[in-house]
Amino acid sequence: MRHEEVDVAVVGGGPVGWMLASELALGGVKVRVLERRTERVRQSRALTLHPRTLEVLALRGVVDRFLARGRPLPAAHYGVLDTRLDFSVLDTAFPFTLFIPQAETEALLEERARELGVDIRRGHVVTGLQQDSERVELEGTCDSGTFRVRARYVVGADGARSAVRALAGIPFPGTDSTMSLMLGDVVLAEPPSQPAISRVNQDGCLMVAPVGDGLHHRIVAVDPERTAVPQSEPVRLEELAHAARKVIGTDFGMCRPFWLSRFGNETRQATTYRQGRVFLAGDAAHIHMPAGGQGLNVGVQDAMNLGWKLAGVVRGIAPESLLDSYHRERHPVGARLIQNTLSQTALTCAFSPAGLALRETLSSLLHIPAANRALAEQISAVDVAYPDAPLPAPLGMDAAPRLVGKRLPDLGLHLDDGSRRPLYSLMHEGRWLLLQRSAASSRPALEGPWAKWTSVVSAELQGGTEELRPWSSMLIRPDGHVGYVGA
Ligand SMILES: Cc1cc2nc3c(=O)[nH]c(=O)nc-3n(C[C@H](O)[C@H](O)[C@H](O)COP(=O)(O)OP(=O)(O)OC[C@H]3O[C@@H](n4cnc5c(N)ncnc54)[C@H](O)[C@@H]3O)c2cc1C
């Protein structure tokens, strides 16, 4: 059998695989996606894109495609507490949760990967992986029999049951599922007047939200008497309606189910996101109860973090050591995701008198703006920072501890030629950006690899926080975080 050679093979064409493949293609890398399914799934697990994911899409100039198909809601929830998280106070151009079905998100991300020339092989199931110091060999099955691919690097974006993770021998410790919850995408004959509602009381938990397709509502229900039902047992519409009536006194006339399913609270995280030439991203690296609608979002952000690093190394612009910063930067984010979803699971299922009292206490604390904001920043992921610089600073620049690694919102820029542009509009190509303040007399020497990897712009910042002011130049990473600053 002939070995086909690529720079990077991405296993799994879910949202994370598509995002990563696009970032690699943008970086000039020959990338192939191997996806088991011959066609896209029509059901949508995820319904939300949170602010940082929207920023990531804006950094690449494609966010409008998503905004056009979704519905913004200015609030989110934490553990279904009555006091909502107020996203409208966040320092971002996207201070809302965008309700958009995962099927739409995947279709848009796949379309983008195709536009960028990604080599996509559907109906390809990876079953074998071997690596040495030079390359990784994948094998698997497809329509025509079997296939083999040789790649310099492989990324497992192949979901919770990741074959890549198992074949690379990466441990996935955590806890098994201890309960099952129900979901249904249904038509509501008598929909609620508010866009989304949620309730937890002694009879269970109920959440109702628009799916985003304009037709269906997503119902999520926890019936305390039915949490031991195996996830494999089909959900009956009447079972879901009964759970809703118990909690809130109506089933909203639910009918015409498009999808009924159960899910659980299995929680695990890979011990390492890199094993030699093999990387993990998205659900392959972390799984948890889908509380707060974060899994897809964090996975897409994993892809954003890994893409430019892999592209830089494959193209010989960056040293191999840069790749270790992927685990260093993203594993703690995954660990925090696990922590907050465990905490939210406990609150969502706090049906006892003591549990309900705890919910009330926390809900009242969320009226304190600073507390509300802290959790809003966490769920929206706008507070993610990477304080340890992943590369030595170029000449004349510094890894200043206060600023380095922080995410920059889409600040306004006043360019030397008199024009005004949003910062993100200068980052669509996925390159580093050297922002040189107009008044500064000297410019840092971006020699060697930096020169090939960096766009240079002279401009003044419009707006932004005080801590951005003292710097004469700022080198911004392709993922929109501050890299280095020049005084
Ligand atoms: C009920 C529910 C609700 C959710 N709601 C939200 C939400 O609102 N917001 C949110 O952010 N997240 C949510 N999530 C989580 C979200 O769905 C996942 O985090 C997301 O799908 C992960 O994307 P992924 O690309 O990592 O993996 P997946 O979407 O699982 O994609 C993996 C891909 O790999 C392919 N594959 C698997 N094995 C192989 C193989 N051996 N060879 C080739 N291909 C393979 C699969 O066919 C699949 O296409 C929810 C999850 C559930 C269960």
XYZ file of C-alpha atoms and ligand atoms in Angstrom:
540
model
C 0.000 0.000 0.000
C 1.251 3.513 -0.905
C 2.079 5.870 1.965
C 0.691 9.334 1.415
C 2.666 12.158 3.034
C 1.250 15.300 4.646
C 2.620 17.854 7.093
C -0.186 17.455 9.616
C -3.034 14.949 9.788
C -6.045 16.028 11.833
C -8.162 13.079 12.960
C -11.789 14.133 13.396
C -13.884 16.599 11.428
C -15.896 18.072 14.279
C -15.811 21.784 15.151
C -12.338 21.502 16.664
C -10.855 19.573 13.734
C -12.230 22.069 11.197
C -10.983 25.064 13.166
C -7.523 23.587 13.549
C -7.285 22.523 9.916
C -8.176 26.060 8.821
C -5.544 27.592 11.072
C -2.925 25.200 9.675
C -3.913 25.861 6.071
C -3.791 29.597 6.753
C -0.264 29.077 8.078
C 0.811 27.450 4.802
C 0.791 23.858 6.037
C -0.294 20.829 4.001
C -3.073 19.439 6.164
C -5.450 16.523 5.776
C -8.589 15.887 7.836
C -9.595 12.240 8.305
C -13.246 12.044 9.359
C -15.087 8.820 10.117
C -18.546 10.040 9.079
C -19.459 10.189 5.423
C -21.954 12.977 6.127
C -22.461 15.683 8.716
C -24.774 14.995 11.684
C -28.005 16.969 11.703
C -28.532 16.968 15.475
C -26.820 19.664 17.488
C -25.297 18.949 20.846
C -23.939 22.466 21.426
C -26.138 25.538 21.014
C -23.862 28.316 22.224
C -20.901 30.335 21.044
C -19.531 32.463 23.858
C -17.723 35.841 23.560
C -14.122 34.587 23.316
C -15.024 32.109 20.567
C -16.732 34.927 18.668
C -13.557 36.988 19.101
C -11.473 34.100 17.788
C -13.702 33.920 14.715
C -13.474 37.718 14.349
C -9.662 37.489 14.481
C -9.919 35.454 11.285
C -12.579 37.638 9.676
C -15.377 35.060 9.617
C -17.527 35.981 12.625
C -20.224 37.645 10.500
C -21.122 34.277 8.993
C -21.964 32.998 12.475
C -23.694 36.170 13.672
C -25.948 36.012 10.611
C -27.186 32.542 11.573
C -27.485 32.856 15.359
C -29.451 34.737 17.954
C -27.623 36.823 20.601
C -28.692 36.661 24.257
C -26.985 39.096 26.672
C -26.901 36.641 29.578
C -25.683 33.189 30.476
C -26.169 31.053 33.548
C -23.982 29.420 36.153
C -25.365 26.164 37.539
C -28.880 27.297 36.528
C -28.814 29.853 39.372
C -31.693 32.333 39.222
C -29.369 35.349 38.939
C -28.016 35.360 35.395
C -24.440 36.121 34.407
C -24.436 39.516 32.749
C -22.295 39.297 29.607
C -23.253 42.841 28.597
C -20.608 44.281 30.980
C -17.728 42.361 29.367
C -14.994 44.293 27.582
C -15.578 42.739 24.179
C -17.201 43.566 20.860
C -19.412 40.494 21.440
C -20.993 40.939 24.899
C -23.492 38.102 24.477
C -23.953 34.377 23.987
C -24.781 33.523 20.402
C -27.413 30.789 20.176
C -26.505 28.799 17.082
C -26.917 25.040 16.595
C -23.699 22.982 16.489
C -24.739 21.615 13.078
C -24.605 25.189 11.697
C -21.319 25.947 13.438
C -19.747 22.788 12.000
C -21.087 23.485 8.510
C -19.610 27.005 8.569
C -16.265 25.813 9.911
C -16.061 23.017 7.335
C -16.946 25.465 4.559
C -14.097 27.711 5.712
C -11.644 24.770 5.769
C -12.643 23.898 2.194
C -12.168 27.509 1.086
C -8.638 27.400 2.466
C -7.871 24.239 0.504
C -7.812 21.696 3.323
C -7.627 18.116 2.025
C -10.746 16.487 3.510
C -11.288 12.721 3.539
C -14.684 11.672 4.848
C -15.474 8.014 5.521
C -11.925 7.474 6.860
C -11.717 5.756 10.259
C -8.319 5.842 11.966
C -7.527 2.554 13.703
C -3.738 2.497 14.029
C -0.978 4.959 14.981
C 2.764 4.600 15.335
C 5.313 7.340 15.845
C 9.092 7.692 15.847
C 11.329 10.731 16.140
C 10.660 11.796 12.525
C 7.015 11.136 11.783
C 3.690 9.533 12.679
C 2.052 6.791 10.630
C -1.700 6.422 10.680
C -3.691 3.566 9.286
C -7.371 2.920 9.011
C -10.318 1.830 6.971
C -12.248 3.587 4.222
C -14.669 2.741 1.420
C -11.992 1.348 -0.808
C -10.498 -0.846 1.958
C -7.616 0.471 4.021
C -5.432 3.573 3.972
C -2.108 4.739 5.383
C -0.998 8.321 5.945
C 2.430 9.500 7.026
C 2.524 12.902 8.756
C 5.063 15.013 10.568
C 2.467 15.659 13.257
C -0.967 14.261 14.116
C -3.731 15.975 16.076
C -6.494 13.925 17.676
C -9.622 16.061 17.413
C -11.647 12.879 17.404
C -13.907 13.521 20.362
C -14.589 11.970 23.736
C -13.784 8.370 22.724
C -10.628 9.490 20.895
C -8.846 6.657 19.070
C -5.742 8.857 18.757
C -5.593 9.336 22.518
C -5.908 5.585 23.138
C -3.417 4.645 20.391
C -0.876 7.167 21.676
C -1.302 5.718 25.173
C -2.312 9.016 26.781
C -4.140 8.411 30.097
C -7.582 9.980 30.502
C -8.255 9.907 34.253
C -11.459 11.148 35.848
C -14.851 9.948 36.964
C -17.559 7.839 35.310
C -21.035 9.161 34.744
C -23.178 8.923 37.881
C -26.477 10.082 36.431
C -28.363 10.713 33.220
C -30.148 13.872 32.099
C -32.703 14.226 29.298
C -32.748 16.532 26.326
C -35.249 17.128 23.572
C -35.311 19.445 20.579
C -39.051 19.886 20.180
C -41.675 22.217 18.791
C -43.529 24.148 21.523
C -47.202 24.792 20.761
C -47.276 27.282 23.680
C -43.743 28.680 23.926
C -42.715 30.795 26.936
C -42.807 34.580 26.522
C -39.143 35.022 27.620
C -36.417 33.867 25.207
C -35.016 31.349 27.709
C -36.160 30.044 31.077
C -34.692 27.749 33.700
C -35.836 26.466 37.058
C -34.484 24.220 39.808
C -36.682 23.121 42.713
C -37.354 20.047 44.829
C -38.940 18.327 41.806
C -35.971 18.661 39.484
C -34.389 20.958 36.924
C -35.764 22.338 33.670
C -34.153 24.532 31.019
C -35.909 25.829 27.916
C -34.070 27.776 25.212
C -34.475 28.453 21.504
C -32.343 26.112 19.393
C -31.491 28.890 16.974
C -33.142 27.377 13.916
C -36.310 29.409 14.526
C -38.401 26.242 14.804
C -37.337 24.185 17.808
C -36.709 24.715 21.499
C -34.108 22.770 23.474
C -35.554 21.234 26.622
C -33.094 19.896 29.199
C -34.624 18.142 32.193
C -33.352 16.399 35.285
C -36.024 14.257 36.909
C -34.595 13.142 40.279
C -36.567 9.896 39.993
C -35.051 9.058 36.588
C -31.354 9.954 36.877
C -30.447 6.255 37.204
C -31.953 5.413 33.791
C -29.095 4.241 31.509
C -28.012 6.770 28.885
C -28.636 4.144 26.216
C -32.394 4.009 27.007
C -34.370 6.139 24.517
C -36.187 9.195 25.941
C -39.962 9.216 25.394
C -41.599 12.587 24.651
C -44.112 11.995 27.463
C -41.235 11.296 29.900
C -39.719 14.699 29.051
C -43.106 16.452 29.190
C -43.829 14.858 32.586
C -40.479 16.083 33.942
C -41.290 19.614 32.701
C -44.777 19.623 34.249
C -43.353 18.491 37.601
C -40.879 21.379 37.764
C -42.756 24.261 36.170
C -46.410 23.174 35.877
C -46.567 23.108 32.075
C -44.962 21.192 29.220
C -45.449 24.150 26.825
C -47.360 21.843 24.486
C -44.163 20.100 23.430
C -44.569 18.014 20.290
C -42.853 16.960 17.031
C -39.485 16.001 18.565
C -36.550 16.412 16.200
C -34.134 14.773 18.661
C -34.558 13.089 22.055
C -31.513 11.870 23.958
C -29.821 11.332 27.312
C -26.415 12.550 28.398
C -24.329 12.177 31.541
C -21.662 13.745 33.714
C -18.562 11.670 32.876
C -15.608 13.964 33.615
C -12.034 13.360 32.445
C -8.934 15.194 31.264
C -5.950 13.852 29.338
C -2.798 13.903 31.476
C -0.867 15.435 28.599
C -1.996 17.278 25.456
C 1.230 16.277 23.664
C 2.944 12.905 23.319
C 5.890 13.331 20.968
C 4.435 14.208 17.580
C 0.833 13.596 18.651
C -1.451 16.294 20.105
C -4.980 16.257 21.512
C -7.574 19.037 21.234
C -11.228 19.512 22.152
C -13.254 16.649 23.619
C -10.347 14.274 22.949
C -8.518 16.209 25.675
C -11.354 17.027 28.101
C -14.913 15.873 28.746
C -17.410 16.977 31.375
C -21.090 17.571 31.886
C -22.170 20.174 29.296
C -22.870 22.806 31.963
C -22.706 26.411 30.857
C -22.300 25.441 27.181
C -18.506 25.493 27.117
C -17.059 22.283 25.590
C -17.140 23.285 21.925
C -15.998 26.790 22.805
C -12.960 25.636 24.761
C -12.137 23.120 22.006
C -12.180 25.801 19.290
C -9.903 27.897 21.507
C -7.548 24.893 21.926
C -7.363 24.779 18.138
C -6.610 28.514 17.940
C -3.755 28.066 20.417
C -2.217 25.068 18.657
C -2.693 26.066 15.005
C -0.161 28.893 14.639
C 2.404 27.065 16.767
C 2.279 23.898 14.646
C 2.292 25.950 11.452
C 5.338 27.911 12.665
C 7.290 24.754 13.493
C 6.327 22.877 10.312
C 7.415 25.857 8.200
C 10.718 26.079 10.069
C 9.970 29.557 11.406
C 9.647 28.542 15.072
C 11.660 26.160 17.251
C 10.230 22.740 18.181
C 10.120 23.832 21.830
C 7.220 26.179 21.009
C 4.994 23.105 20.739
C 5.383 22.337 24.452
C 3.685 25.629 25.265
C 0.417 24.181 23.907
C 0.071 21.805 26.874
C 1.475 24.429 29.255
C -1.089 27.000 28.188
C -4.187 24.921 27.474
C -4.066 22.128 30.105
C -4.750 24.600 32.958
C -7.682 26.022 30.960
C -9.085 22.484 30.590
C -8.575 21.852 34.316
C -10.501 25.007 35.167
C -13.269 23.948 32.777
C -13.526 20.634 34.618
C -13.608 22.436 37.975
C -16.375 24.824 36.945
C -18.540 22.162 35.288
C -18.284 19.953 38.398
C -19.306 22.915 40.520
C -22.214 23.698 38.173
C -23.307 20.047 38.154
C -23.616 20.117 41.946
C -25.714 23.307 41.783
C -27.890 22.067 38.910
C -28.794 18.930 40.861
C -29.145 20.503 44.322
C -32.763 19.403 44.905
C -32.582 18.868 48.690
C -33.643 21.649 51.139
C -29.958 22.221 51.957
C -29.026 22.275 48.270
C -31.797 24.741 47.445
C -30.682 26.976 50.334
C -27.119 26.935 48.984
C -28.417 27.887 45.550
C -30.331 30.813 47.026
C -27.246 32.068 48.870
C -25.046 31.897 45.775
C -27.745 33.412 43.616
C -27.945 36.437 45.919
C -24.136 36.786 45.883
C -24.310 37.035 42.094
C -26.117 40.354 42.538
C -22.713 41.739 43.586
C -21.334 43.097 40.303
C -17.745 41.942 40.913
C -18.859 38.373 41.688
C -21.145 38.272 38.676
C -18.413 39.637 36.449
C -15.814 37.152 37.687
C -17.991 34.183 36.692
C -19.120 35.870 33.455
C -15.454 36.342 32.490
C -14.757 32.700 33.283
C -17.661 31.180 31.324
C -17.131 33.549 28.383
C -13.376 32.753 28.540
C -12.355 36.386 28.133
C -10.184 36.046 31.251
C -7.908 33.357 29.776
C -4.284 34.556 29.795
C -0.940 32.914 29.077
C 1.533 34.706 31.369
C 4.633 32.635 30.501
C 5.952 33.809 27.143
C 6.280 30.776 24.831
C 9.400 32.030 22.980
C 12.384 34.200 23.906
C 11.554 37.857 23.289
C 12.945 39.425 20.111
C 15.661 42.061 20.475
C 14.398 45.270 22.063
C 11.269 43.688 23.501
C 10.313 42.297 26.851
C 8.038 39.667 28.344
C 6.623 42.245 30.774
C 4.826 40.267 33.459
C 1.801 42.535 33.867
C 0.732 42.430 30.263
C 2.208 39.443 28.488
C -0.256 36.716 27.601
C -3.348 38.862 28.116
C -6.021 38.766 25.470
C -6.630 41.995 23.586
C -10.206 42.944 22.752
C -10.910 44.300 19.277
C -9.495 47.771 20.025
C -9.761 50.624 17.579
C -6.564 51.721 15.807
C -5.767 55.100 14.306
C -3.253 54.320 11.571
C -0.473 56.696 10.457
C -2.112 57.072 7.055
C -5.118 58.629 8.804
C -7.431 55.647 8.476
C -9.152 53.910 11.387
C -9.362 50.152 11.647
C -10.293 47.596 14.245
C -7.252 45.664 15.530
C -8.669 42.260 14.599
C -9.036 43.299 10.948
C -5.217 43.290 10.772
C -4.956 39.712 12.023
C -7.017 37.780 9.485
C -3.893 36.172 7.969
C -2.935 34.452 11.225
C 0.438 36.224 11.507
C 2.104 37.989 14.441
C 1.400 41.722 14.448
C 3.915 44.361 15.571
C 1.991 47.401 16.642
C 4.355 50.343 16.562
C 3.094 53.471 18.346
C 3.207 56.427 15.977
C 5.150 58.658 18.393
C 7.832 56.049 19.217
C 11.333 56.907 17.982
C 12.791 53.385 17.768
C 11.445 50.157 16.400
C 12.409 46.715 17.779
C 14.610 44.638 15.486
C 12.506 41.726 14.346
C 15.282 39.724 12.770
C 15.466 36.176 11.467
C 12.285 34.116 11.696
C 10.300 36.956 13.278
C 10.692 39.002 10.120
C 8.925 36.358 8.023
C 6.220 35.844 10.574
C 5.191 39.375 11.487
C 3.154 42.177 9.940
C 4.152 45.664 11.090
C 1.681 48.517 11.564
C 2.225 52.042 12.877
C -0.812 53.233 14.783
C -2.220 54.727 17.961
C -4.584 52.716 20.111
C -8.080 54.107 20.569
C -9.562 53.108 23.908
C -8.240 50.125 25.821
C -7.142 50.003 29.451
C -4.467 52.156 31.121
C -1.973 49.279 31.246
C -1.729 49.347 27.428
C -0.587 52.986 27.381
C 3.110 52.977 28.403
C 4.350 50.741 25.614
C 5.925 52.085 22.456
C 5.447 48.812 20.618
C 3.527 45.625 21.136
C 4.017 42.277 19.441
C 0.695 40.445 19.299
C 0.449 36.681 18.894
C -1.608 35.270 16.019
C -4.269 34.230 18.571
C -4.739 37.816 19.748
C -2.844 37.591 23.052
C -0.049 40.023 23.885
C 3.315 38.454 23.034
C 5.928 41.035 24.007
C 6.188 44.745 24.594
C 8.859 47.324 23.838
C 9.219 50.239 26.255
C -26.128 17.503 25.330
C -24.895 18.293 25.014
C -24.994 19.671 24.917
C -23.855 20.427 24.651
N -23.973 21.783 24.576
C -22.868 22.536 24.374
C -22.985 23.947 24.260
O -24.070 24.533 24.321
N -21.836 24.662 24.060
C -20.625 24.059 23.934
O -19.615 24.763 23.762
N -20.498 22.711 23.994
C -21.588 21.939 24.208
N -21.474 20.582 24.236
C -20.159 19.959 23.999
C -19.823 19.921 22.505
O -20.831 19.242 21.789
C -18.461 19.235 22.316
O -17.549 19.804 23.221
C -17.924 19.385 20.885
O -18.697 18.666 19.960
C -16.487 18.872 20.818
O -16.009 19.021 19.524
P -14.832 18.079 18.992
O -14.565 18.528 17.594
O -13.729 18.072 19.982
O -15.416 16.607 19.023
P -16.685 16.002 18.209
O -17.702 17.037 17.943
O -17.102 14.800 18.973
O -16.040 15.582 16.832
C -15.150 14.499 16.735
C -15.166 13.973 15.317
O -14.202 12.923 15.207
C -14.738 11.877 14.407
N -14.037 10.642 14.786
C -14.129 9.965 15.948
N -13.318 8.876 15.938
C -12.693 8.877 14.723
C -11.738 8.021 14.113
N -11.246 6.958 14.749
N -11.317 8.301 12.862
C -11.799 9.400 12.196
N -12.714 10.238 12.740
C -13.145 9.989 13.994
C -16.210 11.880 14.766
O -16.988 11.279 13.732
C -16.502 13.370 14.913
O -16.951 13.958 13.721
C -22.598 19.793 24.491
C -22.515 18.401 24.570
C -23.641 17.652 24.824
C -23.530 16.161 24.929
